[in-house]
Coordinates of C-alpha atoms and ligand atoms in Angstrom, one line a residue:
X1 CA -3.2 -1.8 66.3
X2 CA -1.6 -3.5 63.1
X3 CA -1.9 -6.9 63.3
X4 CA 2.2 -8.7 64.2
X5 CA 2.2 -5.6 67.1
X6 CA 2.1 -8.0 69.5
X7 CA 5.5 -9.4 68.7
X8 CA 6.7 -5.1 70.7
X9 CA 6.8 -7.6 72.8
X10 CA 8.3 -10.8 74.3
X11 CA 6.4 -13.5 73.4
X12 CA 6.7 -12.9 69.5
X13 CA 8.3 -15.6 69.0
X14 CA 5.6 -18.0 70.2
X15 CA 3.2 -16.9 68.0
X16 CA 6.1 -17.3 64.7
X17 CA 5.1 -21.5 65.2
X18 CA 1.3 -20.5 64.4
X19 CA 1.5 -17.3 62.4
X20 CA 0.3 -19.2 58.9
X21 CA 2.8 -18.0 56.1
X22 CA 6.3 -17.9 57.9
X23 CA 7.4 -21.1 58.1
X24 CA 6.3 -24.7 56.9
X25 CA 3.0 -25.5 58.3
X26 CA 3.7 -28.0 60.8
X27 CA 2.0 -31.3 60.3
X28 CA -0.9 -31.8 62.9
X29 CA 0.3 -33.2 66.4
X30 CA -1.2 -36.8 67.2
X31 CA -3.4 -35.8 69.8
X32 CA -4.7 -32.3 66.6
X33 CA -5.1 -35.4 64.6
X34 CA -7.2 -37.5 66.7
X35 CA -9.1 -34.8 68.4
X36 CA -10.8 -34.4 64.3
X37 CA -11.3 -37.8 64.1
X38 CA -13.7 -37.4 67.4
X39 CA -15.6 -35.4 65.7
X40 CA -16.0 -37.0 62.5
X41 CA -17.2 -39.9 64.5
X42 CA -19.5 -38.0 66.3
X43 CA -20.6 -36.9 63.3
X44 CA -24.5 -39.0 63.6
X45 CA -25.4 -37.6 67.3
X46 CA -24.4 -34.2 66.0
X47 CA -26.2 -33.5 63.2
X48 CA -29.4 -35.5 65.7
X49 CA -28.9 -33.2 67.9
X50 CA -28.9 -30.3 65.5
X51 CA -31.8 -30.9 64.0
X52 CA -33.6 -31.5 67.3
X53 CA -32.7 -28.3 68.8
X54 CA -33.9 -26.6 65.7
X55 CA -36.9 -28.6 66.4
X56 CA -37.5 -27.4 69.3
X57 CA -36.7 -24.0 69.0
X58 CA -36.9 -22.1 72.0
X59 CA -37.2 -18.6 73.1
X60 CA -34.7 -17.5 75.4
X61 CA -34.4 -18.3 79.4
X62 CA -36.8 -21.0 77.8
X63 CA -34.7 -23.4 76.3
X64 CA -35.5 -26.8 78.7
X65 CA -35.6 -29.0 76.3
X66 CA -32.7 -27.8 74.5
X67 CA -30.4 -27.6 77.1
X68 CA -32.0 -30.8 78.2
X69 CA -30.5 -32.4 75.2
X70 CA -27.0 -31.1 75.3
X71 CA -26.4 -31.4 79.3
X72 CA -27.8 -35.3 79.2
X73 CA -25.5 -35.8 75.8
X74 CA -22.3 -34.4 78.0
X75 CA -23.6 -36.5 81.1
X76 CA -23.4 -39.2 79.3
X77 CA -19.5 -38.8 77.3
X78 CA -18.6 -38.6 81.6
X79 CA -18.8 -34.5 82.1
X80 CA -19.6 -33.6 85.5
X81 CA -22.7 -31.0 84.7
X82 CA -23.7 -28.6 86.8
X83 CA -27.3 -27.7 85.6
X84 CA -29.4 -24.3 86.2
X85 CA -26.6 -22.2 86.8
X86 CA -26.5 -18.1 87.4
X87 CA -30.2 -18.3 88.4
X88 CA -31.5 -19.3 85.1
X89 CA -32.4 -23.3 84.9
X90 CA -31.5 -23.3 80.7
X91 CA -28.0 -22.2 81.9
X92 CA -25.4 -24.9 82.6
X93 CA -21.8 -25.6 82.9
X94 CA -20.2 -28.9 82.0
X95 CA -16.4 -29.6 83.1
X96 CA -14.1 -32.7 82.5
X97 CA -10.5 -32.8 83.7
X98 CA -8.3 -31.6 86.4
X99 CA -5.3 -28.4 87.0
X100 CA -4.9 -26.4 84.5
X101 CA -4.7 -25.3 82.0
X102 CA -8.7 -24.3 81.6
X103 CA -10.3 -24.1 78.5
X104 CA -14.0 -23.2 77.4
X105 CA -15.9 -23.7 74.8
X106 CA -19.1 -21.5 75.0
X107 CA -22.6 -22.3 73.6
X108 CA -25.9 -20.9 72.9
X109 CA -29.3 -22.4 71.8
X110 CA -32.3 -20.2 71.6
X111 CA -34.2 -19.4 69.1
X112 CA -36.2 -16.2 67.8
X113 CA -40.0 -15.5 68.0
X114 CA -42.3 -15.3 64.7
X115 CA -39.0 -17.1 62.5
X116 CA -41.3 -20.7 62.3
X117 CA -39.9 -21.9 59.1
X118 CA -39.7 -24.8 57.2
X119 CA -36.4 -26.3 55.3
X120 CA -37.9 -24.9 52.2
X121 CA -36.9 -21.9 49.4
X122 CA -40.5 -20.5 49.9
X123 CA -41.7 -18.9 53.1
X124 CA -43.3 -21.7 54.5
X125 CA -43.7 -22.0 58.5
X126 CA -43.8 -24.9 60.3
X127 CA -46.0 -23.2 63.1
X128 CA -47.9 -19.8 62.6
X129 CA -46.4 -17.5 64.0
X130 CA -44.0 -19.8 66.2
X131 CA -40.6 -19.5 67.1
X132 CA -37.2 -20.4 64.5
X133 CA -33.5 -20.6 64.7
X134 CA -33.6 -17.2 62.8
X135 CA -29.4 -17.4 64.2
X136 CA -28.1 -20.7 63.9
X137 CA -28.1 -21.5 67.5
X138 CA -29.0 -25.4 67.0
X139 CA -25.2 -25.4 65.4
X140 CA -23.8 -23.3 67.9
X141 CA -24.4 -25.1 70.6
X142 CA -24.1 -28.6 69.4
X143 CA -21.2 -28.1 66.8
X144 CA -19.4 -26.3 70.5
X145 CA -20.5 -29.6 72.3
X146 CA -18.6 -31.8 69.4
X147 CA -15.7 -29.8 70.3
X148 CA -16.0 -30.1 74.4
X149 CA -16.2 -33.8 73.5
X150 CA -12.9 -34.3 71.1
X151 CA -11.2 -32.8 73.8
X152 CA -12.4 -34.7 77.0
X153 CA -12.2 -38.4 74.8
X154 CA -8.3 -36.8 74.8
X155 CA -8.2 -36.1 78.6
X156 CA -9.2 -38.9 79.3
X157 CA -6.9 -40.7 77.1
X158 CA -4.2 -39.0 79.0
X159 CA -2.5 -37.1 75.5
X160 CA -4.2 -34.0 76.9
X161 CA -3.6 -32.5 80.7
X162 CA -5.6 -29.7 81.9
X163 CA -10.0 -29.1 82.3
X164 CA -12.5 -28.4 79.4
X165 CA -15.6 -26.7 80.2
X166 CA -18.7 -26.6 78.0
X167 CA -20.2 -23.2 78.9
X168 CA -24.4 -23.9 78.3
X169 CA -25.6 -20.3 77.8
X170 CA -28.9 -19.2 77.1
X171 CA -31.4 -15.8 75.9
X172 CA -28.3 -14.5 74.2
X173 CA -30.7 -13.2 71.7
X174 CA -31.9 -11.5 74.3
X175 CA -31.3 -10.6 78.0
X176 CA -28.0 -12.3 77.8
X177 CA -27.8 -15.3 80.2
X178 CA -24.2 -14.8 80.2
X179 CA -24.1 -11.5 81.3
X180 CA -25.9 -13.4 84.3
X181 CA -23.2 -15.9 84.5
X182 CA -19.6 -12.9 84.3
X183 CA -21.4 -12.1 87.3
X184 CA -21.4 -15.1 89.3
X185 CA -18.6 -15.7 88.3
X186 CA -18.5 -18.0 86.1
X187 CA -16.0 -17.6 83.2
X188 CA -12.9 -15.8 84.8
X189 CA -11.4 -19.0 85.9
X190 CA -10.8 -20.1 81.7
X191 CA -7.3 -20.1 80.6
X192 CA -9.0 -19.9 77.4
X193 CA -12.8 -19.3 76.0
X194 CA -13.7 -20.4 72.3
X195 CA -16.7 -19.2 70.3
X196 CA -17.5 -18.9 67.5
X197 CA -21.0 -17.6 65.1
X198 CA -23.3 -18.8 62.0
X199 CA -22.7 -16.4 59.2
X200 CA -23.0 -16.2 56.3
X201 CA -19.0 -16.2 55.7
X202 CA -15.9 -17.8 57.6
X203 CA -13.4 -15.8 59.1
X204 CA -11.3 -15.4 62.2
X205 CA -12.9 -12.6 64.7
X206 CA -11.3 -8.8 63.4
X207 CA -14.5 -7.1 63.3
X208 CA -15.8 -7.7 66.7
X209 CA -19.8 -6.4 67.9
X210 CA -21.3 -3.3 68.8
X211 CA -21.9 -2.4 72.3
X212 CA -26.0 -1.9 73.4
X213 CA -28.3 -0.8 75.5
X214 CA -31.8 -2.5 75.7
X215 CA -34.0 -0.4 77.6
X216 CA -38.1 0.6 78.2
X217 CA -39.6 3.3 78.2
X218 CA -43.0 4.1 79.8
X219 CA -46.1 6.2 80.5
X220 CA -48.4 6.7 82.6
X221 CA -50.9 9.5 81.7
X222 CA -54.9 9.7 82.4
X223 CA -57.8 8.9 80.5
X224 CA -60.9 9.5 79.3
X225 CA -63.1 9.7 76.8
X226 CA -61.4 10.0 73.4
X227 CA -65.0 12.3 71.9
X228 CA -67.1 12.8 75.3
X229 CA -64.1 14.8 77.4
X230 CA -60.9 14.4 75.8
X231 CA -59.1 17.3 77.6
X232 CA -59.5 15.9 80.4
X233 CA -57.2 13.1 78.8
X234 CA -53.3 12.6 79.1
X235 CA -52.1 10.8 76.0
X236 CA -49.3 8.3 77.2
X237 CA -49.9 7.2 73.0
X238 CA -48.8 11.1 72.6
X239 CA -45.9 10.9 74.4
X240 CA -44.8 7.1 72.6
X241 CA -45.0 9.2 69.5
X242 CA -43.0 12.7 70.6
X243 CA -40.4 10.0 72.1
X244 CA -39.6 7.8 68.7
X245 CA -40.1 10.6 66.5
X246 CA -37.2 12.6 69.2
X247 CA -35.0 9.6 68.4
X248 CA -35.8 9.9 64.3
X249 CA -34.6 13.2 64.8
X250 CA -31.5 12.6 67.1
X251 CA -31.3 10.1 64.6
X252 CA -28.8 12.9 62.1
X253 CA -26.6 13.8 64.4
X254 CA -25.2 10.8 65.4
X255 CA -21.7 8.7 64.7
X256 CA -22.5 6.5 61.5
X257 CA -21.7 3.5 63.7
X258 CA -24.9 4.4 65.8
X259 CA -28.0 2.1 65.3
X260 CA -31.3 2.6 67.2
X261 CA -34.8 0.8 66.8
X262 CA -38.0 0.7 69.4
X263 CA -40.8 -1.4 69.1
X264 CA -43.9 -0.1 70.5
X265 CA -45.7 -2.2 72.8
X266 CA -48.6 -1.6 74.0
X267 CA -50.3 2.8 73.2
X268 CA -53.4 1.9 74.4
X269 CA -56.3 -0.1 72.6
X270 CA -59.3 1.5 71.3
X271 CA -59.3 4.7 69.1
X272 CA -62.5 6.1 71.6
X273 CA -60.0 6.1 74.5
X274 CA -57.1 8.4 75.2
X275 CA -54.8 5.8 76.2
X276 CA -53.0 6.3 79.8
X277 CA -50.7 3.7 79.4
X278 CA -47.7 3.2 76.6
X279 CA -44.9 1.2 76.3
X280 CA -41.5 1.3 74.4
X281 CA -38.4 -1.5 73.6
X282 CA -35.8 1.0 72.9
X283 CA -32.1 -1.4 72.2
X284 CA -28.7 1.8 71.4
X285 CA -25.9 -0.1 69.9
X286 CA -22.0 2.0 69.0
X287 CA -19.0 0.8 68.2
X288 CA -18.0 0.6 71.9
X289 CA -19.6 1.6 75.1
X290 CA -18.3 4.5 75.5
X291 CA -20.2 6.0 72.6
X292 CA -23.9 4.3 73.5
X293 CA -23.6 5.7 76.9
X294 CA -23.6 9.4 75.0
X295 CA -26.5 8.2 72.8
X296 CA -28.0 7.3 75.7
X297 CA -27.5 10.5 78.1
X298 CA -29.7 12.1 75.1
X299 CA -32.2 9.8 74.8
X300 CA -33.2 9.9 78.3
X301 CA -33.8 13.4 77.6
X302 CA -35.6 12.6 75.3
X303 CA -37.9 10.8 76.7
X304 CA -37.9 13.0 79.6
X305 CA -39.2 16.0 76.8
X306 CA -41.7 13.3 75.7
X307 CA -43.6 13.3 78.8
X308 CA -43.8 16.7 79.4
X309 CA -45.1 17.7 76.6
X310 CA -47.9 15.3 76.7
X311 CA -48.0 15.6 80.6
X312 CA -48.1 12.6 81.5
X313 CA -45.2 10.7 84.0
X314 CA -42.4 8.3 81.9
X315 CA -39.8 6.0 83.4
X316 CA -37.1 4.0 81.9
X317 CA -35.6 1.5 82.8
X318 CA -32.4 -1.0 81.6
X319 CA -33.8 -4.3 80.9
X320 CA -29.8 -5.0 80.0
X321 CA -26.7 -4.2 77.6
X322 CA -24.3 -6.0 75.3
X323 CA -20.4 -4.7 75.6
X324 CA -18.1 -4.6 72.3
X325 CA -15.6 -7.4 72.0
X326 CA -12.4 -7.6 73.1
X327 CA -10.2 -8.9 69.4
X328 CA -7.4 -11.3 70.4
X329 CA -4.7 -11.0 67.3
X330 CA -2.9 -14.3 68.6
X331 CA -6.1 -15.8 69.1
X332 CA -7.4 -14.8 65.0
X333 CA -4.3 -15.9 64.5
X334 CA -4.6 -19.0 65.7
X335 CA -8.3 -19.9 64.6
X336 CA -7.4 -18.5 60.8
X337 CA -4.3 -21.2 60.6
X338 CA -7.0 -24.2 61.6
X339 CA -9.5 -22.7 59.9
X340 CA -7.6 -22.3 56.9
X341 CA -5.8 -25.9 57.2
X342 CA -9.3 -27.9 58.1
X343 CA -10.6 -25.5 54.5
X344 CA -13.9 -25.3 53.8
X345 CA -16.9 -27.6 53.0
X346 CA -17.8 -28.3 49.5
X347 CA -21.2 -28.2 48.4
X348 CA -23.7 -30.5 46.4
X349 CA -25.4 -29.2 43.3
X350 CA -28.6 -29.8 45.1
X351 CA -27.5 -27.1 48.0
X352 CA -25.8 -24.4 45.5
X353 CA -29.6 -24.8 44.3
X354 CA -31.2 -24.5 47.7
X355 CA -29.0 -21.1 48.7
X356 CA -29.5 -19.9 45.5
X357 CA -33.4 -20.5 45.3
X358 CA -32.7 -18.6 49.1
X359 CA -31.2 -15.2 47.9
X360 CA -33.1 -15.6 44.6
X361 CA -36.1 -15.5 47.4
X362 CA -34.8 -12.4 49.7
X363 CA -33.4 -10.7 46.4
X364 CA -30.1 -10.9 47.1
X365 CA -27.2 -11.5 44.4
X366 CA -27.2 -15.8 43.2
X367 CA -24.2 -16.2 44.1
X368 CA -24.8 -19.4 46.0
X369 CA -22.1 -20.1 49.7
X370 CA -19.1 -18.8 50.0
X371 CA -16.9 -20.4 53.0
X372 CA -14.1 -19.9 51.5
X373 CA -11.4 -18.5 54.6
X374 CA -11.5 -14.7 54.9
X375 CA -8.0 -13.0 54.7
X376 CA -7.4 -11.9 58.2
X377 CA -7.2 -7.6 58.4
X378 CA -6.3 -5.6 61.0
X379 CA -8.8 -5.4 63.9
X380 CA -11.6 -2.8 62.8
X381 CA -12.5 0.5 64.7
X382 CA -16.4 0.4 63.9
X383 CA -18.0 -3.8 63.7
X384 CA -20.8 -4.8 61.5
X385 CA -24.4 -4.1 62.8
X386 CA -25.0 -6.6 65.1
X387 CA -24.3 -7.5 69.2
X388 CA -23.8 -10.6 71.5
X389 CA -23.2 -11.3 74.8
X390 CA -19.6 -13.3 74.0
X391 CA -18.2 -9.4 74.4
X392 CA -19.6 -9.3 78.0
X393 CA -17.4 -12.7 78.0
X394 CA -13.9 -11.1 76.2
X395 CA -13.7 -8.7 79.2
X396 CA -13.5 -11.2 81.9
X397 CA -11.2 -14.4 80.0
X398 CA -9.1 -14.1 77.1
X399 CA -12.6 -14.9 74.2
X400 CA -11.0 -16.2 70.9
X401 CA -14.0 -15.8 68.5
X402 CA -14.7 -17.2 65.1
X403 CA -17.9 -16.7 61.8
X404 CA -18.3 -19.4 60.1
X405 CA -20.8 -19.7 56.7
X406 CA -24.0 -21.8 57.7
X407 CA -26.0 -20.3 55.0
X408 CA -25.9 -18.4 52.0
X409 CA -23.9 -15.6 51.5
X410 CA -26.0 -12.2 51.6
X411 CA -29.1 -13.8 52.4
X412 CA -30.7 -11.7 56.3
X413 CA -29.3 -13.0 58.9
X414 CA -32.8 -13.4 62.1
X415 CA -34.7 -14.5 58.9
X416 CA -36.6 -17.2 57.6
X417 CA -33.7 -17.6 54.8
X418 CA -31.1 -18.4 57.5
X419 CA -33.5 -21.4 60.2
X420 CA -34.7 -23.0 56.4
X421 CA -29.9 -23.4 56.2
X422 CA -30.3 -23.7 60.2
X423 CA -32.5 -27.3 59.8
X424 CA -30.6 -28.7 56.7
X425 CA -27.3 -30.4 55.3
X426 CA -25.8 -26.3 54.1
X427 CA -25.6 -26.2 58.6
X428 CA -24.9 -29.2 59.2
X429 CA -21.8 -28.4 57.0
X430 CA -21.4 -25.4 59.1
X431 CA -21.1 -26.8 62.0
X432 CA -18.9 -29.7 61.5
X433 CA -16.5 -27.7 60.4
X434 CA -16.6 -25.3 63.2
X435 CA -16.8 -28.6 65.4
X436 CA -13.3 -29.2 64.0
X437 CA -11.6 -25.7 64.4
X438 CA -13.0 -25.5 67.9
X439 CA -11.2 -29.4 69.0
X440 CA -8.3 -28.1 66.5
X441 CA -7.8 -24.9 68.5
X442 CA -8.4 -26.2 72.0
X443 CA -5.9 -29.0 71.1
X444 CA -3.2 -26.4 70.4
X445 CA -3.9 -24.3 73.7
X446 CA -3.7 -27.7 75.6
X447 CA -0.6 -28.3 73.7
X448 CA 1.2 -24.9 73.4
X449 CA 1.9 -23.0 76.4
X450 CA 3.6 -20.7 74.7
X451 CA 0.7 -19.9 72.1
X452 CA -1.8 -19.6 75.7
X453 CA 0.7 -16.9 77.5
X454 CA 1.0 -14.8 74.5
X455 CA -2.9 -15.0 73.9
X456 CA -3.3 -14.0 77.8
X457 CA -0.6 -11.5 77.6
X458 CA -2.6 -9.2 74.9
X459 CA -5.3 -9.9 77.3
X460 CA -3.8 -8.1 80.0
X461 CA -2.4 -5.2 77.7
X462 CA -5.8 -4.8 76.3
X463 CA -7.3 -5.0 79.6
X464 CA -5.3 -2.6 81.3
X465 CA -7.4 0.1 82.7
X466 CA -10.3 -1.0 82.1
X467 CA -12.9 -1.8 84.4
X468 CA -15.1 -4.1 83.5
X469 CA -18.6 -3.9 84.3
X470 CA -22.3 -5.3 84.0
X471 CA -25.7 -3.4 82.9
X472 CA -27.9 -6.6 83.7
X473 CA -29.8 -5.4 86.6
X474 CA -29.3 -6.0 90.0
X475 CA -31.6 -9.4 90.9
X476 CA -32.4 -12.6 89.9
X477 CA -32.6 -13.5 85.9
X478 CA -35.8 -12.7 83.8
X479 CA -37.1 -15.9 84.3
X480 CA -41.0 -16.4 82.8
X481 CA -42.8 -17.9 85.3
X482 CA -40.4 -17.5 87.9
Ligands
ZN1 ZN1 -26.5 -15.5 67.2

C-alpha cells in the first residue's frame, strides 16, 4: 500500500494538516509547547531514573526495582497506579484523568543476560556474567514515563481533556509481558497507544517487526553406560542433534524472510553416560504470522522425525509467540512530523569519538552517530530481523511506533556496545528526544479529534476480518519463584 492511500476514505482532509510538506507548518499549539517544556524540566529526573534502571539491569519478570522506581515516580506525580497486573508483579498501569480520549504510552525496562558492560569502548563487564541493558529498555521505559508525566500536567491544568495511561510492560525480551496484559483485557480501551524503541537510526515506523513462535523441544531416552552397554541406551542428545540438523537442512527450503535459531540447553552431563534427556529452545520467525505457522508445522515434523530416528520420546511446548506489527500510515505520518519538527540532538566531539570507537571495536564503518530523521517510506512487506510484543498490541488497539537513535549506527544490537551507549549521554540524548516526540504526538492526539478518527479508521480497515489470537499458553505467566 502506498503512502497516502488512506485518502481514498473520507478522512483525507484530516490528514492533510498533519502531512509534512503539504502546507505551511503550523506553529505548535500552546499545549504542545508546554509539553515540550515539561519534558525539558524533567531532564535531571529522567536521566537519573534511566541510569538507575541501567544499573539494576533486571531480567524478564524480575524487574522488581525498575518497575517500582517507575511506578513510584508516577504515583508521586499524581497517577493512580495499579501494580502487579495480569499476574506479573513487575507489570503496572499508571492512569491520570478521566473520560476520552484515552491515550496510552508503553514503557519497557527488562535487560538481557550475559551483557553486563561498563560505559566503555572496550568489552569490560560491571559484573562478569551479569545482565545488561543491551536493548536500551532503561531509556524506553523512562522516556515514555516522562512523556506521560508531561501530558498529565496538561490534563491537571485543564489544557487537555481525557485520560493518559502509562503501561509498564515487563519481559519483552522473552515471554512477552504485553501479551499476558492483552489476555487480561488491557490496551483495548485506548483510543491510540504510543510506543518507541531505541535503535541506531531515527524513523517513524514503516518496517515493523517479524512474527515469531518460541518453543521448547524435549527429548527423553534411556540412559546406559556409554562404554559398558551402549546398546541398551537411547540417546536424547542424538535426537537433539538430529533435530537441529533437520532445521539446518530446512533452511534451504524456506523463504528468505524466515529466521530459525536455537540453543541446546541440555544434552547430557558427561560423555560416559548415554544422555536420557535433552532440551532445545527454538525460535521461528517470518514477516507474518501465517508464514511462521507454515514453517512451524515442518519443524514439528522434524522434532517427531528426530525422536523416531533416535528411538526416544519428544514433547514440544510453545512458550510464547509475538505477532507482526499492524503499521498505520496515518500514525507514522504524525510521528514523522513531530520527529522532524523537534529534530535530532547534536553530539559533542567526545560523544562522536565514543561512537566511532564502538564502531571500530566491532568492525563496523566508522561513521559516528546518525540520528537524522529518515524519510518516511511506504510500508515494507518484509520487516528487518527482530520481533516485539508491541506487535501484539497493534492488533487490539491502534498503535503508533517509532525507532530513535540511542546508539551508534550499525553497532551490534543485543550486545555490549548498546549497553555502553545506553548508560551515557548518547543514550540520554536519544531518550530526551523520544520523550519530546511522544509528548508532542500525544498532545496532537488529544487536541485533534480528526487525526484520532483517521488513525482509528485506518486501524479498523486493516483489522477487518482479522482475528487476533495470542500464543501464550493457558495459566499464569511464568514468574520466577511462583
Ligand atoms: Zn527491545
